Structures are given as structure tokens and as C-alpha cells.
């Protein structure tokens, strides 16, 4: 499954909203009704951290300004009001099959 | 607190071998699938291999099959990646990551280690 993110670079203004798109070439909607699409953020010099799992679920500890949506082949990560600490690279990842694949990554930076 | 600590990264010559280890703590290791993900310098994330909770099944990306082998020792709370016939293209930071509980319906990697650097160069 090929994952395509856009844009690849996203300059943002603190306090403003931002969104990243992720598309797959196959549906990630399982027969169980859940989308096997996850979002990760990697801050400079750090390991990736889970932001959103199974399409729209936010783990405890992740700020509620982050939200995930979409279904099937089209997904979106939204940041309600960007903060300076949100700079980094964001990746989507499909986990539908036993061969996970990542998007190319979207670099978010402050204008 | 869930912790994953990788080790074993090193400078190795092309054609050489290396064994990476990941020591887990803070959770019941034997209940979780585990994975290796790598990141070449300045590049994105690339999934390498996954092993199920008891080690009876595993999957790896096509281009490393036959060269890389994932394994685990639940008694030692440890995950391994044996890498043979290394090439310069294998240069990367290798992360271990925790997958779902074996009984879960969901599938995502929720905790990641800090990574270990493998450099393949002559």
C-alpha cells in the first residue's frame, strides 16, 4: 500500500490552524469498521511519537488541538491552533496489512 | 513507564553482520507484537520487520528477506534484529517499537525507543 502525503512542507503561523493530507492507494477501512491509519510526529532529534491511531483516536497525553479524520483512502491530520512546539515532521502510517507503510513525511515549520 | 532501549549499533564494513537488541520494560513484553523501523540520515521512516507476541510468526519488508531476521526472547524481555550482508544503503537509525497486545483489534506502534545508529562504510 502506497501512502502519499501533502504538502511535504508546511509553513505555519502560531495560533493558526493547519492540516496535512494523507492518501492511500487502497482502502484502509477494515471489515470491522475501523480505519487502520495512524499519525506520528517526530520532533527534531527525537524518536517518533504517536499522535492519532486508527484514524481518529487520540492517545492520552496528546493535546486535544490534534485531531484525525477521514476514511477509506483519504485522511487528514488537523492542528487546531499551532504552537511553536509542534514543529517537526509528521508521518501517516497504514497498518491494515502485515506490511506497514509510511507516508513521505510533512515538515511543519514556523513562518 | 514503558521503556524500549536499543543497542548494538556500530560502524560495520559492507558485507558485514550486526545484531541489534531492544530491551523492554514497564509492560508485559510477552503480550505485545514488536517491530523494527529504520530511518536513513535525513530520510523518512521505513518499516523493517514485525514479530508476533510469542515469536511464532514474523513479517519483513521484501528487500531484506533473507538478510535480516527478527526474533525475540520473552524470558529476557528482548527483541532482536540480526542483519547480514549489510550494504551502505542499510545505514540508518534503527528503532524498535511496541505493537498491539495480541488480543487487540487495533494495530499501531505506540511506543518507540531512542534508536541505535548503524553505519555501513568501508
PDB file of C-alpha atoms in Angstrom:
ATOM      1  CA  UNK A   1       0.000   0.000   0.000  1.00  0.00           C
ATOM      2  CA  UNK A   2       1.423   3.369  -1.060  1.00  0.00           C
ATOM      3  CA  UNK A   3       0.870   6.345   1.209  1.00  0.00           C
ATOM      4  CA  UNK A   4       1.050   9.871  -0.233  1.00  0.00           C
ATOM      5  CA  UNK A   5       1.170  12.941   1.975  1.00  0.00           C
ATOM      6  CA  UNK A   6       0.641  16.566   1.056  1.00  0.00           C
ATOM      7  CA  UNK A   7       2.023  19.060   1.394  1.00  0.00           C
ATOM      8  CA  UNK A   8       5.579  17.918   2.030  1.00  0.00           C
ATOM      9  CA  UNK A   9       6.430  21.258   3.591  1.00  0.00           C
ATOM     10  CA  UNK A  10       4.037  23.344   5.650  1.00  0.00           C
ATOM     11  CA  UNK A  11       4.980  26.777   6.998  1.00  0.00           C
ATOM     12  CA  UNK A  12       2.579  27.677   9.795  1.00  0.00           C
ATOM     13  CA  UNK A  13       1.751  30.698  11.911  1.00  0.00           C
ATOM     14  CA  UNK A  14       1.392  30.121  15.666  1.00  0.00           C
ATOM     15  CA  UNK A  15      -2.229  30.299  16.687  1.00  0.00           C
ATOM     16  CA  UNK A  16      -3.472  29.459  13.216  1.00  0.00           C
ATOM     17  CA  UNK A  17      -4.908  26.070  12.140  1.00  0.00           C
ATOM     18  CA  UNK A  18      -3.028  23.637   9.938  1.00  0.00           C
ATOM     19  CA  UNK A  19      -3.858  20.410   8.158  1.00  0.00           C
ATOM     20  CA  UNK A  20      -1.986  17.586   6.453  1.00  0.00           C
ATOM     21  CA  UNK A  21      -3.476  15.195   3.935  1.00  0.00           C
ATOM     22  CA  UNK A  22      -2.651  11.515   3.604  1.00  0.00           C
ATOM     23  CA  UNK A  23      -3.951   9.329   0.817  1.00  0.00           C
ATOM     24  CA  UNK A  24      -3.575   5.594   0.279  1.00  0.00           C
ATOM     25  CA  UNK A  25      -3.882   3.670  -2.968  1.00  0.00           C
ATOM     26  CA  UNK A  26      -6.052   1.066  -1.234  1.00  0.00           C
ATOM     27  CA  UNK A  27      -8.832   1.451   1.271  1.00  0.00           C
ATOM     28  CA  UNK A  28      -7.676   1.281   4.881  1.00  0.00           C
ATOM     29  CA  UNK A  29     -11.184   0.591   6.140  1.00  0.00           C
ATOM     30  CA  UNK A  30     -11.262  -2.866   7.691  1.00  0.00           C
ATOM     31  CA  UNK A  31     -14.300  -5.122   7.776  1.00  0.00           C
ATOM     32  CA  UNK A  32     -14.515  -4.316  11.486  1.00  0.00           C
ATOM     33  CA  UNK A  33     -15.381  -0.729  10.610  1.00  0.00           C
ATOM     34  CA  UNK A  34     -12.098   0.803  11.719  1.00  0.00           C
ATOM     35  CA  UNK A  35      -9.568   2.649   9.611  1.00  0.00           C
ATOM     36  CA  UNK A  36      -6.040   1.327  10.014  1.00  0.00           C
ATOM     37  CA  UNK A  37      -4.337   4.695   9.662  1.00  0.00           C
ATOM     38  CA  UNK A  38      -2.052   6.252  12.261  1.00  0.00           C
ATOM     39  CA  UNK A  39      -0.273   9.591  12.589  1.00  0.00           C
ATOM     40  CA  UNK A  40       3.141  10.227  14.126  1.00  0.00           C
ATOM     41  CA  UNK A  41       5.124  13.337  14.894  1.00  0.00           C
ATOM     42  CA  UNK A  42       8.893  13.376  15.009  1.00  0.00           C
ATOM     43  CA  UNK A  43      10.429  16.393  16.660  1.00  0.00           C
ATOM     44  CA  UNK A  44      13.992  17.288  15.679  1.00  0.00           C
ATOM     45  CA  UNK A  45      16.462  14.830  17.190  1.00  0.00           C
ATOM     46  CA  UNK A  46      13.759  12.683  18.764  1.00  0.00           C
ATOM     47  CA  UNK A  47      12.001   9.391  18.139  1.00  0.00           C
ATOM     48  CA  UNK A  48       8.580   9.380  16.512  1.00  0.00           C
ATOM     49  CA  UNK A  49       5.624   9.700  18.851  1.00  0.00           C
ATOM     50  CA  UNK A  50       2.084   8.527  18.267  1.00  0.00           C
ATOM     51  CA  UNK A  51      -0.420  11.330  17.699  1.00  0.00           C
ATOM     52  CA  UNK A  52      -3.523   9.614  16.339  1.00  0.00           C
ATOM     53  CA  UNK A  53      -4.313   5.919  15.991  1.00  0.00           C
ATOM     54  CA  UNK A  54      -6.938   4.050  13.988  1.00  0.00           C
ATOM     55  CA  UNK A  55      -7.900   7.149  12.044  1.00  0.00           C
ATOM     56  CA  UNK A  56      -9.287   9.383  14.751  1.00  0.00           C
ATOM     57  CA  UNK A  57      -8.309   8.208  18.234  1.00  0.00           C
ATOM     58  CA  UNK A  58      -6.025  10.384  20.300  1.00  0.00           C
ATOM     59  CA  UNK A  59      -3.814   8.672  22.934  1.00  0.00           C
ATOM     60  CA  UNK A  60      -3.796  10.062  26.433  1.00  0.00           C
ATOM     61  CA  UNK A  61      -1.229  12.813  26.780  1.00  0.00           C
ATOM     62  CA  UNK A  62      -1.634  14.115  23.236  1.00  0.00           C
ATOM     63  CA  UNK A  63      -3.017  17.664  23.262  1.00  0.00           C
ATOM     64  CA  UNK A  64      -6.592  17.975  22.071  1.00  0.00           C
ATOM     65  CA  UNK A  65      -5.570  20.517  19.418  1.00  0.00           C
ATOM     66  CA  UNK A  66      -4.583  17.475  17.338  1.00  0.00           C
ATOM     67  CA  UNK A  67      -7.358  15.588  15.587  1.00  0.00           C
ATOM     68  CA  UNK A  68      -7.575  12.995  12.851  1.00  0.00           C
ATOM     69  CA  UNK A  69     -10.305  12.361  10.344  1.00  0.00           C
ATOM     70  CA  UNK A  70     -11.179  10.677   7.109  1.00  0.00           C
ATOM     71  CA  UNK A  71     -11.967   7.166   5.974  1.00  0.00           C
ATOM     72  CA  UNK A  72     -11.097   4.692   3.262  1.00  0.00           C
ATOM     73  CA  UNK A  73      -8.322   6.264   1.247  1.00  0.00           C
ATOM     74  CA  UNK A  74      -8.389   9.919   2.329  1.00  0.00           C
ATOM     75  CA  UNK A  75      -7.280  11.117   5.744  1.00  0.00           C
ATOM     76  CA  UNK A  76      -6.447  14.423   7.376  1.00  0.00           C
ATOM     77  CA  UNK A  77      -4.488  15.447  10.439  1.00  0.00           C
ATOM     78  CA  UNK A  78      -5.593  18.779  11.822  1.00  0.00           C
ATOM     79  CA  UNK A  79      -3.886  21.039  14.312  1.00  0.00           C
ATOM     80  CA  UNK A  80      -6.462  23.385  15.772  1.00  0.00           C
ATOM     81  CA  UNK A  81      -4.090  26.154  16.797  1.00  0.00           C
ATOM     82  CA  UNK A  82      -0.441  25.570  16.020  1.00  0.00           C
ATOM     83  CA  UNK A  83       2.082  26.091  18.787  1.00  0.00           C
ATOM     84  CA  UNK A  84       5.817  26.568  18.418  1.00  0.00           C
ATOM     85  CA  UNK A  85       6.448  23.120  19.935  1.00  0.00           C
ATOM     86  CA  UNK A  86       4.556  21.483  17.063  1.00  0.00           C
ATOM     87  CA  UNK A  87       7.464  21.906  14.635  1.00  0.00           C
ATOM     88  CA  UNK A  88       8.739  18.637  13.269  1.00  0.00           C
ATOM     89  CA  UNK A  89       7.954  16.033  10.654  1.00  0.00           C
ATOM     90  CA  UNK A  90       4.564  14.354  10.576  1.00  0.00           C
ATOM     91  CA  UNK A  91       4.041  10.891   9.112  1.00  0.00           C
ATOM     92  CA  UNK A  92       0.982   8.853   8.350  1.00  0.00           C
ATOM     93  CA  UNK A  93       1.279   5.084   8.513  1.00  0.00           C
ATOM     94  CA  UNK A  94      -1.054   2.354   7.364  1.00  0.00           C
ATOM     95  CA  UNK A  95      -1.329  -0.779   9.471  1.00  0.00           C
ATOM     96  CA  UNK A  96      -4.042  -2.608   7.584  1.00  0.00           C
ATOM     97  CA  UNK A  97      -1.865  -5.486   6.475  1.00  0.00           C
ATOM     98  CA  UNK A  98       1.233  -7.152   7.839  1.00  0.00           C
ATOM     99  CA  UNK A  99       3.452  -4.810   5.809  1.00  0.00           C
ATOM    100  CA  UNK A 100       3.026  -1.302   7.253  1.00  0.00           C
ATOM    101  CA  UNK A 101       3.997   1.639   5.091  1.00  0.00           C
ATOM    102  CA  UNK A 102       4.634   5.278   5.891  1.00  0.00           C
ATOM    103  CA  UNK A 103       3.968   8.458   4.001  1.00  0.00           C
ATOM    104  CA  UNK A 104       6.937  10.566   2.912  1.00  0.00           C
ATOM    105  CA  UNK A 105       6.542  12.935   5.834  1.00  0.00           C
ATOM    106  CA  UNK A 106       5.383  16.550   6.081  1.00  0.00           C
ATOM    107  CA  UNK A 107       7.788  19.048   7.588  1.00  0.00           C
ATOM    108  CA  UNK A 108       5.988  21.623   9.688  1.00  0.00           C
ATOM    109  CA  UNK A 109       7.892  24.779  10.457  1.00  0.00           C
ATOM    110  CA  UNK A 110       7.045  28.164  11.891  1.00  0.00           C
ATOM    111  CA  UNK A 111       6.822  31.038   9.410  1.00  0.00           C
TER     112      UNK A 111
ATOM    113  CA  UNK B   1       6.630   3.515  32.466  1.00  0.00           C
ATOM    114  CA  UNK B   2       7.118   1.824  29.117  1.00  0.00           C
ATOM    115  CA  UNK B   3      10.749   1.877  28.032  1.00  0.00           C
ATOM    116  CA  UNK B   4      12.450   0.486  24.955  1.00  0.00           C
ATOM    117  CA  UNK B   5      16.233   0.685  24.848  1.00  0.00           C
ATOM    118  CA  UNK B   6      18.050  -0.304  21.658  1.00  0.00           C
ATOM    119  CA  UNK B   7      21.694  -1.263  21.490  1.00  0.00           C
ATOM    120  CA  UNK B   8      24.143  -2.897  19.142  1.00  0.00           C
ATOM    121  CA  UNK B   9      24.502  -0.201  16.521  1.00  0.00           C
ATOM    122  CA  UNK B  10      28.025   0.261  15.197  1.00  0.00           C
ATOM    123  CA  UNK B  11      30.231   1.041  12.234  1.00  0.00           C
ATOM    124  CA  UNK B  12      30.487  -2.054  10.059  1.00  0.00           C
ATOM    125  CA  UNK B  13      32.005  -2.765   6.675  1.00  0.00           C
ATOM    126  CA  UNK B  14      29.891  -3.653   3.647  1.00  0.00           C
ATOM    127  CA  UNK B  15      29.115  -7.346   3.686  1.00  0.00           C
ATOM    128  CA  UNK B  16      29.346  -7.477   7.443  1.00  0.00           C
ATOM    129  CA  UNK B  17      26.821  -8.517  10.073  1.00  0.00           C
ATOM    130  CA  UNK B  18      25.341  -6.908  13.142  1.00  0.00           C
ATOM    131  CA  UNK B  19      22.821  -7.895  15.793  1.00  0.00           C
ATOM    132  CA  UNK B  20      20.630  -5.211  17.275  1.00  0.00           C
ATOM    133  CA  UNK B  21      18.896  -5.645  20.623  1.00  0.00           C
ATOM    134  CA  UNK B  22      15.971  -3.898  22.243  1.00  0.00           C
ATOM    135  CA  UNK B  23      15.377  -4.285  25.966  1.00  0.00           C
ATOM    136  CA  UNK B  24      11.801  -3.652  27.035  1.00  0.00           C
ATOM    137  CA  UNK B  25      10.458  -2.722  30.440  1.00  0.00           C
ATOM    138  CA  UNK B  26       7.357  -1.269  32.053  1.00  0.00           C
ATOM    139  CA  UNK B  27       4.858  -3.582  30.341  1.00  0.00           C
ATOM    140  CA  UNK B  28       4.159  -7.270  29.774  1.00  0.00           C
ATOM    141  CA  UNK B  29       6.505  -7.816  26.849  1.00  0.00           C
ATOM    142  CA  UNK B  30       5.186 -11.295  26.030  1.00  0.00           C
ATOM    143  CA  UNK B  31       1.743  -9.913  25.217  1.00  0.00           C
ATOM    144  CA  UNK B  32       2.798  -7.476  22.518  1.00  0.00           C
ATOM    145  CA  UNK B  33       3.771  -7.626  18.891  1.00  0.00           C
ATOM    146  CA  UNK B  34       7.033  -5.793  18.275  1.00  0.00           C
ATOM    147  CA  UNK B  35       8.567  -4.111  15.237  1.00  0.00           C
ATOM    148  CA  UNK B  36      11.763  -2.614  13.865  1.00  0.00           C
ATOM    149  CA  UNK B  37      11.597   0.635  11.891  1.00  0.00           C
ATOM    150  CA  UNK B  38      14.584   2.425  10.398  1.00  0.00           C
ATOM    151  CA  UNK B  39      15.381   5.940   9.279  1.00  0.00           C
ATOM    152  CA  UNK B  40      18.256   6.697   6.931  1.00  0.00           C
ATOM    153  CA  UNK B  41      20.027  10.035   7.521  1.00  0.00           C
ATOM    154  CA  UNK B  42      17.731  12.890   6.519  1.00  0.00           C
ATOM    155  CA  UNK B  43      15.082  10.480   5.226  1.00  0.00           C
ATOM    156  CA  UNK B  44      11.689   9.198   6.311  1.00  0.00           C
ATOM    157  CA  UNK B  45      10.564   6.211   8.328  1.00  0.00           C
ATOM    158  CA  UNK B  46      10.759   2.732   6.830  1.00  0.00           C
ATOM    159  CA  UNK B  47       9.228  -0.362   8.410  1.00  0.00           C
ATOM    160  CA  UNK B  48      11.581  -3.345   8.512  1.00  0.00           C
ATOM    161  CA  UNK B  49      10.026  -6.259  10.355  1.00  0.00           C
ATOM    162  CA  UNK B  50       7.376  -7.335  12.849  1.00  0.00           C
ATOM    163  CA  UNK B  51       7.136 -10.341  15.139  1.00  0.00           C
ATOM    164  CA  UNK B  52       4.093 -11.590  16.978  1.00  0.00           C
ATOM    165  CA  UNK B  53       3.819 -11.836  20.732  1.00  0.00           C
ATOM    166  CA  UNK B  54       5.256 -15.337  21.145  1.00  0.00           C
ATOM    167  CA  UNK B  55       7.679 -15.341  18.253  1.00  0.00           C
ATOM    168  CA  UNK B  56       5.795 -17.936  16.234  1.00  0.00           C
ATOM    169  CA  UNK B  57       5.196 -15.611  13.290  1.00  0.00           C
ATOM    170  CA  UNK B  58       7.007 -12.706  11.712  1.00  0.00           C
ATOM    171  CA  UNK B  59       6.974 -10.467   8.651  1.00  0.00           C
ATOM    172  CA  UNK B  60       9.624  -8.375   6.968  1.00  0.00           C
ATOM    173  CA  UNK B  61       9.900  -5.973   4.088  1.00  0.00           C
ATOM    174  CA  UNK B  62      10.671  -7.734   0.820  1.00  0.00           C
ATOM    175  CA  UNK B  63      14.087  -6.291   0.175  1.00  0.00           C
ATOM    176  CA  UNK B  64      15.562  -7.515   3.474  1.00  0.00           C
ATOM    177  CA  UNK B  65      14.105 -11.006   3.446  1.00  0.00           C
ATOM    178  CA  UNK B  66      16.926 -13.454   3.683  1.00  0.00           C
ATOM    179  CA  UNK B  67      19.302 -10.810   5.068  1.00  0.00           C
ATOM    180  CA  UNK B  68      17.520  -9.536   8.184  1.00  0.00           C
ATOM    181  CA  UNK B  69      15.883 -11.763  10.812  1.00  0.00           C
ATOM    182  CA  UNK B  70      13.676 -10.562  13.634  1.00  0.00           C
ATOM    183  CA  UNK B  71      13.444 -12.620  16.809  1.00  0.00           C
ATOM    184  CA  UNK B  72      12.592 -12.249  20.481  1.00  0.00           C
ATOM    185  CA  UNK B  73      13.278 -13.754  23.877  1.00  0.00           C
ATOM    186  CA  UNK B  74      10.287 -13.187  26.123  1.00  0.00           C
ATOM    187  CA  UNK B  75      12.150 -14.514  29.164  1.00  0.00           C
ATOM    188  CA  UNK B  76      14.681 -11.716  28.669  1.00  0.00           C
ATOM    189  CA  UNK B  77      12.129  -9.067  27.574  1.00  0.00           C
ATOM    190  CA  UNK B  78      14.259  -8.586  24.483  1.00  0.00           C
ATOM    191  CA  UNK B  79      13.752  -8.066  20.781  1.00  0.00           C
ATOM    192  CA  UNK B  80      16.484  -8.665  18.232  1.00  0.00           C
ATOM    193  CA  UNK B  81      17.322  -7.882  14.637  1.00  0.00           C
ATOM    194  CA  UNK B  82      20.047  -9.974  13.036  1.00  0.00           C
ATOM    195  CA  UNK B  83      21.380  -8.163   9.976  1.00  0.00           C
ATOM    196  CA  UNK B  84      23.633  -9.918   7.471  1.00  0.00           C
ATOM    197  CA  UNK B  85      25.198  -8.916   4.157  1.00  0.00           C
ATOM    198  CA  UNK B  86      24.951  -5.254   5.067  1.00  0.00           C
ATOM    199  CA  UNK B  87      25.236  -2.608   2.363  1.00  0.00           C
ATOM    200  CA  UNK B  88      25.758   1.141   2.522  1.00  0.00           C
ATOM    201  CA  UNK B  89      22.019   1.549   1.942  1.00  0.00           C
ATOM    202  CA  UNK B  90      21.372  -0.055   5.330  1.00  0.00           C
ATOM    203  CA  UNK B  91      22.945   2.922   7.086  1.00  0.00           C
ATOM    204  CA  UNK B  92      20.236   4.270   9.356  1.00  0.00           C
ATOM    205  CA  UNK B  93      18.953   4.729  12.863  1.00  0.00           C
ATOM    206  CA  UNK B  94      17.060   1.594  13.808  1.00  0.00           C
ATOM    207  CA  UNK B  95      14.116   1.946  16.180  1.00  0.00           C
ATOM    208  CA  UNK B  96      12.250  -0.771  17.993  1.00  0.00           C
ATOM    209  CA  UNK B  97       8.593  -0.056  18.573  1.00  0.00           C
ATOM    210  CA  UNK B  98       5.793  -1.684  20.513  1.00  0.00           C
ATOM    211  CA  UNK B  99       2.814  -3.010  18.629  1.00  0.00           C
ATOM    212  CA  UNK B 100      -0.585  -4.095  19.849  1.00  0.00           C
ATOM    213  CA  UNK B 101      -1.455  -6.551  22.558  1.00  0.00           C
ATOM    214  CA  UNK B 102      -2.025  -9.942  20.929  1.00  0.00           C
ATOM    215  CA  UNK B 103      -5.710  -9.793  21.780  1.00  0.00           C
ATOM    216  CA  UNK B 104      -6.297  -6.297  20.442  1.00  0.00           C
ATOM    217  CA  UNK B 105      -8.362  -5.410  17.389  1.00  0.00           C
ATOM    218  CA  UNK B 106      -6.270  -2.351  16.723  1.00  0.00           C
ATOM    219  CA  UNK B 107      -2.831  -2.109  15.153  1.00  0.00           C
ATOM    220  CA  UNK B 108      -0.415   0.738  15.738  1.00  0.00           C
ATOM    221  CA  UNK B 109       3.043   1.354  17.172  1.00  0.00           C
ATOM    222  CA  UNK B 110       2.548   3.256  20.377  1.00  0.00           C
ATOM    223  CA  UNK B 111       5.999   3.401  21.993  1.00  0.00           C
ATOM    224  CA  UNK B 112       9.356   3.810  20.312  1.00  0.00           C
ATOM    225  CA  UNK B 113      12.891   3.504  21.581  1.00  0.00           C
ATOM    226  CA  UNK B 114      15.515   6.195  21.129  1.00  0.00           C
ATOM    227  CA  UNK B 115      17.129   4.304  18.257  1.00  0.00           C
ATOM    228  CA  UNK B 116      20.563   2.870  17.567  1.00  0.00           C
ATOM    229  CA  UNK B 117      22.770   4.022  14.689  1.00  0.00           C
ATOM    230  CA  UNK B 118      24.087   1.543  12.164  1.00  0.00           C
ATOM    231  CA  UNK B 119      26.710   2.870   9.783  1.00  0.00           C
ATOM    232  CA  UNK B 120      27.837   0.693   6.903  1.00  0.00           C
ATOM    233  CA  UNK B 121      31.014   2.017   5.350  1.00  0.00           C
ATOM    234  CA  UNK B 122      34.431   0.878   4.221  1.00  0.00           C
TER     235      UNK B 122
END
